[in-house]
Coordinates of C-alpha atoms and ligand atoms in Angstrom, one line a residue:
X1 CA 13.6 -7.3 -12.1
X2 CA 14.5 -7.8 -15.7
X3 CA 18.0 -6.7 -16.8
X4 CA 16.5 -5.3 -20.0
X5 CA 14.2 -3.0 -18.1
X6 CA 17.2 -1.7 -16.0
X7 CA 19.3 -1.1 -19.1
X8 CA 16.5 0.5 -21.0
X9 CA 15.8 3.0 -18.2
X10 CA 19.5 3.7 -17.8
X11 CA 19.7 4.3 -21.6
X12 CA 16.6 6.6 -21.4
X13 CA 18.4 8.7 -18.7
X14 CA 21.5 9.0 -20.8
X15 CA 19.4 10.1 -23.8
X16 CA 17.5 12.6 -21.7
X17 CA 20.5 14.0 -19.7
X18 CA 23.6 12.7 -21.4
X19 CA 25.2 11.3 -18.3
X20 CA 25.9 7.9 -16.8
X21 CA 24.2 7.4 -13.4
X22 CA 23.3 5.4 -10.4
X23 CA 20.1 3.4 -10.4
X24 CA 17.7 2.6 -7.5
X25 CA 14.3 0.9 -7.2
X26 CA 11.3 1.0 -4.9
X27 CA 8.4 -1.5 -5.1
X28 CA 4.7 -1.0 -4.9
X29 CA 2.8 -3.1 -2.3
X30 CA -0.3 -5.1 -1.6
X31 CA -2.0 -5.5 1.8
X32 CA -2.6 -9.2 2.5
X33 CA -4.7 -8.6 5.6
X34 CA -5.4 -5.7 8.0
X35 CA -7.7 -3.2 6.3
X36 CA -8.6 0.1 8.0
X37 CA -6.5 -0.8 11.0
X38 CA -3.5 1.4 10.4
X39 CA -5.3 4.7 11.2
X40 CA -6.0 3.4 14.7
X41 CA -2.5 2.2 15.3
X42 CA -3.3 -1.4 14.7
X43 CA -1.7 -4.3 12.7
X44 CA -1.3 -4.7 8.9
X45 CA 0.4 -7.2 6.7
X46 CA 1.6 -5.9 3.4
X47 CA 4.0 -7.4 1.0
X48 CA 6.3 -5.5 -1.4
X49 CA 5.6 -6.4 -5.1
X50 CA 7.8 -7.1 -8.0
X51 CA 6.2 -4.1 -9.7
X52 CA 8.4 -1.1 -9.0
X53 CA 9.6 2.4 -9.8
X54 CA 13.2 2.8 -11.0
X55 CA 15.0 6.1 -10.3
X56 CA 18.2 7.1 -12.0
X57 CA 20.3 10.0 -10.6
X58 CA 23.3 11.8 -12.0
X59 CA 24.9 14.8 -10.2
X60 CA 24.9 18.4 -11.4
X61 CA 27.2 21.2 -10.3
X62 CA 24.4 23.7 -9.6
X63 CA 21.3 23.7 -7.4
X64 CA 18.7 22.6 -10.0
X65 CA 16.9 19.3 -9.8
X66 CA 15.6 18.2 -13.2
X67 CA 13.1 15.3 -12.9
X68 CA 11.9 13.4 -15.9
X69 CA 9.0 10.9 -15.6
X70 CA 9.1 8.3 -18.4
X71 CA 5.5 7.4 -17.6
X72 CA 4.3 11.0 -18.2
X73 CA 7.0 11.9 -20.8
X74 CA 7.5 15.1 -19.0
X75 CA 10.3 16.9 -17.3
X76 CA 10.1 19.4 -14.4
X77 CA 12.9 21.6 -12.9
X78 CA 13.1 22.7 -9.3
X79 CA 15.4 25.2 -7.7
X80 CA 16.6 23.4 -4.5
X81 CA 17.4 26.7 -2.9
X82 CA 13.8 27.9 -3.3
X83 CA 11.6 24.9 -3.0
X84 CA 7.9 25.2 -3.6
X85 CA 5.9 24.9 -0.4
X86 CA 2.7 23.5 -1.7
X87 CA 1.4 20.9 -4.2
X88 CA 0.0 22.0 -7.6
X89 CA -2.0 18.9 -8.5
X90 CA 0.7 17.5 -10.8
X91 CA 2.7 14.2 -10.8
X92 CA 5.8 16.1 -9.9
X93 CA 4.2 16.9 -6.5
X94 CA 5.2 13.4 -5.4
X95 CA 9.0 13.6 -6.1
X96 CA 9.1 17.3 -5.0
X97 CA 7.3 16.4 -1.8
X98 CA 10.1 14.1 -0.9
X99 CA 12.8 16.7 -1.5
X100 CA 10.7 19.1 0.6
X101 CA 10.4 16.5 3.4
X102 CA 14.1 15.7 3.3
X103 CA 15.0 19.4 3.6
X104 CA 12.7 19.7 6.6
X105 CA 14.8 16.9 8.2
X106 CA 17.9 19.0 7.4
X107 CA 19.0 16.8 4.5
X108 CA 20.2 18.9 1.6
X109 CA 22.0 18.1 -1.6
X110 CA 23.4 19.7 -4.7
X111 CA 21.5 19.7 -8.0
X112 CA 20.9 16.5 -10.0
X113 CA 19.2 15.0 -13.0
X114 CA 16.7 12.2 -12.4
X115 CA 14.7 9.8 -14.5
X116 CA 11.7 8.0 -13.0
X117 CA 10.1 5.0 -14.6
X118 CA 7.5 2.8 -12.9
X119 CA 5.5 -0.3 -13.8
X120 CA 3.3 -0.1 -10.7
X121 CA -0.2 0.6 -12.2
X122 CA -1.0 4.2 -11.3
X123 CA -4.0 4.9 -9.1
X124 CA -5.0 1.2 -8.7
X125 CA -4.3 0.8 -5.0
X126 CA -0.9 -0.8 -5.4
X127 CA 0.8 2.3 -4.1
X128 CA 2.6 3.7 -7.1
X129 CA 2.7 6.9 -4.9
X130 CA 4.8 5.3 -2.2
X131 CA 6.9 3.6 -4.8
X132 CA 7.8 6.8 -6.5
X133 CA 8.4 8.6 -3.2
X134 CA 10.7 5.9 -1.8
X135 CA 12.5 5.6 -5.1
X136 CA 13.3 9.4 -5.0
X137 CA 14.2 9.2 -1.3
X138 CA 16.7 6.4 -1.5
X139 CA 18.4 8.0 -4.5
X140 CA 18.7 11.5 -3.0
X141 CA 19.8 10.1 0.4
X142 CA 22.6 8.2 -1.2
X143 CA 23.6 11.3 -3.2
X144 CA 23.5 13.4 0.0
X145 CA 25.7 10.7 1.6
X146 CA 23.2 10.2 4.4
X147 CA 22.3 6.9 5.8
X148 CA 18.9 6.5 7.6
X149 CA 17.1 3.4 8.9
X150 CA 14.5 2.2 6.5
X151 CA 11.5 3.0 8.8
X152 CA 12.8 6.6 9.0
X153 CA 12.8 6.8 5.2
X154 CA 9.2 5.6 5.3
X155 CA 8.3 8.3 7.8
X156 CA 9.9 11.0 5.6
X157 CA 7.8 9.8 2.7
X158 CA 4.6 9.6 4.7
X159 CA 5.1 13.2 5.9
X160 CA 5.8 14.2 2.3
X161 CA 2.5 12.7 1.1
X162 CA 0.4 13.9 4.1
X163 CA 1.8 17.4 4.4
X164 CA 2.9 18.4 1.0
X165 CA 0.8 16.4 -1.5
X166 CA -2.2 16.5 1.0
X167 CA -3.2 12.9 0.9
X168 CA -4.1 11.3 4.3
X169 CA -2.3 8.0 3.7
X170 CA -0.9 5.9 6.5
X171 CA 2.6 4.6 7.2
X172 CA 1.9 1.1 5.7
X173 CA 2.6 2.0 2.0
X174 CA 6.0 3.6 2.3
X175 CA 6.9 1.2 5.0
X176 CA 6.3 -1.8 2.8
X177 CA 8.1 -0.2 -0.1
X178 CA 11.2 0.4 2.2
X179 CA 11.2 -2.7 4.3
X180 CA 9.8 -5.5 2.1
X181 CA 11.6 -8.8 2.1
X182 CA 11.7 -11.2 -0.8
X183 CA 9.4 -14.2 -0.3
X184 CA 7.9 -12.7 2.8
X185 CA 5.0 -10.6 4.0
X186 CA 5.6 -8.0 6.7
X187 CA 3.6 -8.0 10.0
X188 CA 3.7 -4.3 10.9
X189 CA 2.6 -2.8 14.2
X190 CA 1.5 0.7 13.2
X191 CA 2.0 2.0 16.7
X192 CA 5.5 1.0 17.5
X193 CA 6.6 0.4 13.9
X194 CA 8.1 -2.9 14.9
X195 CA 7.9 -5.4 12.1
X196 CA 8.5 -9.0 11.4
X197 CA 9.0 -10.6 8.0
X198 CA 6.9 -13.8 7.7
X199 CA 7.6 -16.5 5.1
X200 CA 5.6 -16.6 2.0
X201 CA 7.7 -19.0 -0.1
X202 CA 7.7 -19.5 -3.8
X203 CA 5.1 -22.2 -3.7
X204 CA 2.5 -19.5 -3.2
X205 CA 1.8 -16.6 -5.5
X206 CA 0.1 -13.3 -4.7
X207 CA -2.4 -12.6 -7.4
X208 CA -4.1 -9.2 -7.7
X209 CA -7.3 -8.8 -9.6
X210 CA -8.4 -5.3 -10.5
X211 CA -12.3 -5.2 -10.7
X212 CA -11.8 -2.0 -12.9
X213 CA -14.7 -0.6 -10.8
X214 CA -14.4 2.7 -9.0
X215 CA -17.7 3.6 -7.4
X216 CA -18.8 7.1 -7.1
X217 CA -18.5 7.0 -3.4
X218 CA -14.8 6.0 -3.6
X219 CA -13.8 9.6 -4.0
X220 CA -12.9 9.9 -0.4
X221 CA -16.3 11.0 0.9
X222 CA -17.4 7.6 2.0
X223 CA -13.9 6.7 3.2
X224 CA -13.9 9.8 5.4
X225 CA -17.4 9.0 6.6
X226 CA -16.2 5.6 7.8
X227 CA -13.4 7.2 9.7
X228 CA -15.7 9.7 11.4
X229 CA -18.0 6.8 12.3
X230 CA -15.4 4.8 14.0
X231 CA -14.1 7.9 15.7
X232 CA -17.6 8.4 17.0
X233 CA -17.5 4.9 18.3
X234 CA -14.1 5.6 20.0
X235 CA -15.5 8.6 21.8
X236 CA -18.3 6.4 23.3
X237 CA -15.8 3.7 24.2
X238 CA -13.5 6.1 25.9
X239 CA -16.3 7.1 28.3
X240 CA -16.3 3.4 29.4
X241 CA -12.5 2.8 29.1
X242 CA -10.7 6.1 29.8
X243 CA -7.3 4.5 29.2
X244 CA -8.1 3.5 25.6
X245 CA -6.3 5.6 23.1
X246 CA -7.5 3.9 19.9
X247 CA -9.5 0.8 19.0
X248 CA -6.2 -1.0 19.1
X249 CA -6.4 -1.0 22.8
X250 CA -9.6 -3.0 23.3
X251 CA -10.6 -6.6 22.5
X252 CA -13.9 -8.0 21.1
X253 CA -15.3 -8.8 24.6
X254 CA -14.8 -5.2 25.8
X255 CA -16.4 -3.9 22.6
X256 CA -19.3 -6.3 22.9
X257 CA -19.9 -5.0 26.4
X258 CA -20.6 -1.6 25.0
X259 CA -22.9 -2.6 22.1
X260 CA -25.9 -1.0 23.8
X261 CA -24.1 2.3 24.0
X262 CA -23.9 3.0 20.3
X263 CA -26.0 2.7 17.1
X264 CA -25.7 -0.6 15.4
X265 CA -23.8 0.7 12.3
X266 CA -21.2 2.4 14.5
X267 CA -20.8 -0.8 16.5
X268 CA -20.1 -2.7 13.3
X269 CA -17.5 -0.3 12.0
X270 CA -15.7 -0.7 15.4
X271 CA -16.2 -4.4 15.3
X272 CA -14.5 -4.6 11.9
X273 CA -11.4 -2.8 13.2
X274 CA -11.2 -4.7 16.5
X275 CA -11.7 -8.1 14.9
X276 CA -9.4 -7.3 12.0
X277 CA -6.5 -6.7 14.4
X278 CA -7.1 -10.1 15.9
X279 CA -7.3 -11.7 12.4
X280 CA -4.0 -10.1 11.4
X281 CA -2.3 -11.6 14.5
X282 CA -3.9 -15.0 13.8
X283 CA -2.8 -14.8 10.1
X284 CA 0.7 -14.1 11.3
X285 CA 0.7 -17.2 13.5
X286 CA -0.6 -19.2 10.5
X287 CA 2.3 -18.0 8.3
X288 CA 4.9 -18.8 11.0
X289 CA 3.5 -22.4 10.8
X290 CA 3.3 -22.3 7.0
X291 CA -0.4 -22.9 7.3
X292 CA -1.8 -21.3 4.1
X293 CA -5.2 -22.9 4.4
X294 CA -5.7 -21.2 7.8
X295 CA -4.3 -18.0 6.4
X296 CA -6.8 -18.1 3.5
X297 CA -9.7 -18.7 5.8
X298 CA -8.8 -15.5 7.7
X299 CA -8.5 -13.6 4.4
X300 CA -12.1 -14.6 3.5
X301 CA -13.4 -13.7 7.0
X302 CA -11.6 -10.3 6.6
X303 CA -13.4 -9.8 3.3
X304 CA -16.8 -10.6 4.8
X305 CA -16.1 -8.1 7.6
X306 CA -15.2 -5.4 5.1
X307 CA -18.5 -6.3 3.2
X308 CA -20.9 -6.6 6.1
X309 CA -19.4 -4.6 9.0
X310 CA -17.4 -1.9 7.4
X311 CA -19.7 -1.9 4.4
X312 CA -16.9 -0.9 2.0
X313 CA -17.0 -3.6 -0.6
X314 CA -19.2 -3.6 -3.8
X315 CA -21.0 -6.2 -6.0
X316 CA -18.2 -6.6 -8.5
X317 CA -15.5 -7.1 -5.9
X318 CA -17.7 -9.6 -4.1
X319 CA -18.1 -11.5 -7.4
X320 CA -14.3 -11.5 -7.8
X321 CA -13.8 -13.0 -4.4
X322 CA -16.5 -15.7 -4.9
X323 CA -15.1 -16.7 -8.3
X324 CA -11.6 -16.9 -6.9
X325 CA -12.7 -19.2 -4.1
X326 CA -14.1 -21.6 -6.6
X327 CA -10.6 -22.1 -8.3
X328 CA -8.3 -25.0 -7.6
X329 CA -5.3 -23.9 -5.4
X330 CA -6.8 -20.7 -4.1
X331 CA -6.2 -20.4 -0.4
X332 CA -8.0 -17.1 0.2
X333 CA -9.3 -13.9 -1.4
X334 CA -10.3 -10.6 -0.2
X335 CA -10.8 -6.9 -1.1
X336 CA -7.6 -4.9 -0.6
X337 CA -7.2 -1.2 -0.2
X338 CA -9.6 1.5 0.9
X339 CA -12.7 -0.2 -0.7
X340 CA -15.8 0.6 -2.7
X341 CA -14.2 -1.0 -5.8
X342 CA -10.5 -1.5 -6.7
X343 CA -8.6 -4.7 -6.3
X344 CA -8.8 -8.1 -4.6
X345 CA -5.7 -9.9 -3.3
X346 CA -5.6 -13.7 -3.7
X347 CA -3.2 -16.3 -2.3
X348 CA -2.8 -19.1 -4.8
X349 CA -0.6 -22.2 -5.0
X350 CA 2.0 -21.2 -7.6
X351 CA 1.4 -24.3 -9.7
X352 CA -2.2 -23.3 -10.1
X353 CA -1.6 -19.6 -10.6
X354 CA -1.7 -19.4 -14.4
X355 CA -4.9 -21.3 -14.6
X356 CA -6.3 -19.2 -11.8
X357 CA -5.6 -16.0 -13.7
X358 CA -7.2 -17.3 -16.9
X359 CA -10.3 -18.7 -15.2
X360 CA -11.0 -15.7 -13.0
X361 CA -10.6 -13.4 -16.0
X362 CA -13.0 -15.5 -18.1
X363 CA -15.6 -16.0 -15.4
X364 CA -15.6 -12.4 -14.3
X365 CA -16.0 -11.3 -17.9
X366 CA -19.0 -13.7 -18.3
X367 CA -20.7 -12.5 -15.1
X368 CA -20.1 -8.8 -15.3
X369 CA -19.0 -8.0 -18.9
X370 CA -15.9 -6.4 -17.4
X371 CA -12.3 -7.2 -18.5
X372 CA -10.3 -7.4 -15.2
X373 CA -6.6 -6.6 -15.1
X374 CA -4.8 -9.3 -13.2
X375 CA -1.2 -9.2 -11.9
X376 CA 0.7 -12.2 -10.8
X377 CA 3.3 -11.1 -8.4
X378 CA 5.9 -12.5 -5.9
X379 CA 6.8 -10.7 -2.7
X380 CA 10.0 -8.8 -3.2
X381 CA 12.8 -6.9 -1.4
X382 CA 12.3 -3.3 -0.4
X383 CA 13.9 -0.3 -2.0
X384 CA 17.6 0.0 -2.7
X385 CA 20.4 0.6 -5.3
X386 CA 20.3 -1.6 -8.4
X387 CA 23.4 -2.7 -10.2
X388 CA 23.4 -1.5 -13.8
X389 CA 22.8 -4.5 -16.1
Ligands
ADP1 P1 -1.7 4.7 -6.1 O1 -0.7 5.0 -5.0 O2 -2.8 3.8 -5.6 O3 -1.1 4.2 -7.3 P2 -2.2 7.5 -5.9 O4 -3.3 8.4 -6.4 O5 -1.9 7.5 -4.4 O6 -2.5 6.1 -6.5 O7 -0.8 8.0 -6.6 C1 -0.7 8.0 -8.0 C2 0.1 9.3 -8.4 O8 1.5 9.1 -8.1 C3 0.0 9.5 -9.9 O9 -1.1 10.2 -10.3 C4 1.3 10.4 -10.1 O10 1.0 11.7 -9.7 C5 2.3 9.8 -9.1 N1 3.1 8.8 -9.7 C6 3.2 7.4 -9.5 N2 4.2 6.9 -10.3 C7 4.7 7.8 -11.1 C8 5.7 7.9 -12.1 N3 6.3 6.8 -12.5 N4 6.0 9.1 -12.7 C9 5.3 10.2 -12.2 N5 4.4 10.2 -11.3 C10 4.0 9.0 -10.7
MG2 MG1 -1.1 6.0 -3.1

């Protein structure tokens, strides 16, 4: 993180609140492989990004929390002895939800002034929401002189987002923001929360291409429909395999044996999830061996499965993947996030990354008339304190 960014946010805090302060950071994340597997307790492989939210905290003697967002140029005040119990559809729901979730865990603190400033693009699937939540959590936990294991902090943030903000997000986002490791992806088992950092050295860059397309069915309706489709599949499968709790518990052969028991589209939704869990584990094995070519092949297979089995891609994103795969040094490309638009994630040899960005931007513009936003990022460490520059 640039020293100038740290000192300018610290200066902003002093200007807003007139006090010196402690700084913290929490990154956004991208999911390299493992889409729609977290909700059935499967495997995912995110990496924390070097795009992050900074939080700055200085103590107060009373019980007021003043929270200023540099992104929204707005300040809110909360009485910590009388916390709101519901979201109001405002950015402050996110930081307040974390204070609420911490209090539910019995973690209380005195008042404070806080500045938040993020460079994770908001609402683009790179989890600015987890990054702001975790940035608040680590700052407040330190202020409350409470130490928690990082996966615990992630759970507090997930509860905040699910139960206070009201978004049905999984554990992956706050987990990656808390537990990211520089130059590594994280293999996460969403059932046990055990995780393993896997090397993604500096020779490879993670490039994120935003298609700038949000399809009308990306509003959650289609997403929820997919969930209910694979839940329908699970009910059918449980009649055959009573011990199965989620799709995580069966393999492709067991699923194939039940193909006749369900409509084709339900079978394909389930097939995506079951085969995706296998691909994540194979991708992990590839990274352990430093085999980026194999890793890239699995990314592309994962994309095709999202497109054909889960049916959650779209024309523009498919074009981005095709164009990416034509570029020198591109190991793999796939849609990332919930689907129906949004971003692709690409694994590219670092030496070719600048040319990749330029060419994909140009070719995508020529094919679609759309100007893509492209972020070149390197996997980073998870949240923590930041020394003032
Ligand atoms: P994503 O997580 O994909 O970026 P979400 O819709 O889940 O998108 O979360 C975005 C929301 O998080 C924003 O609309 C805002 O309410 C909140 N948020 C994120 N970063 C900040 C910030 N720096 N300041 C204030 N609110 C933020
Ligand atoms: Mg989010």
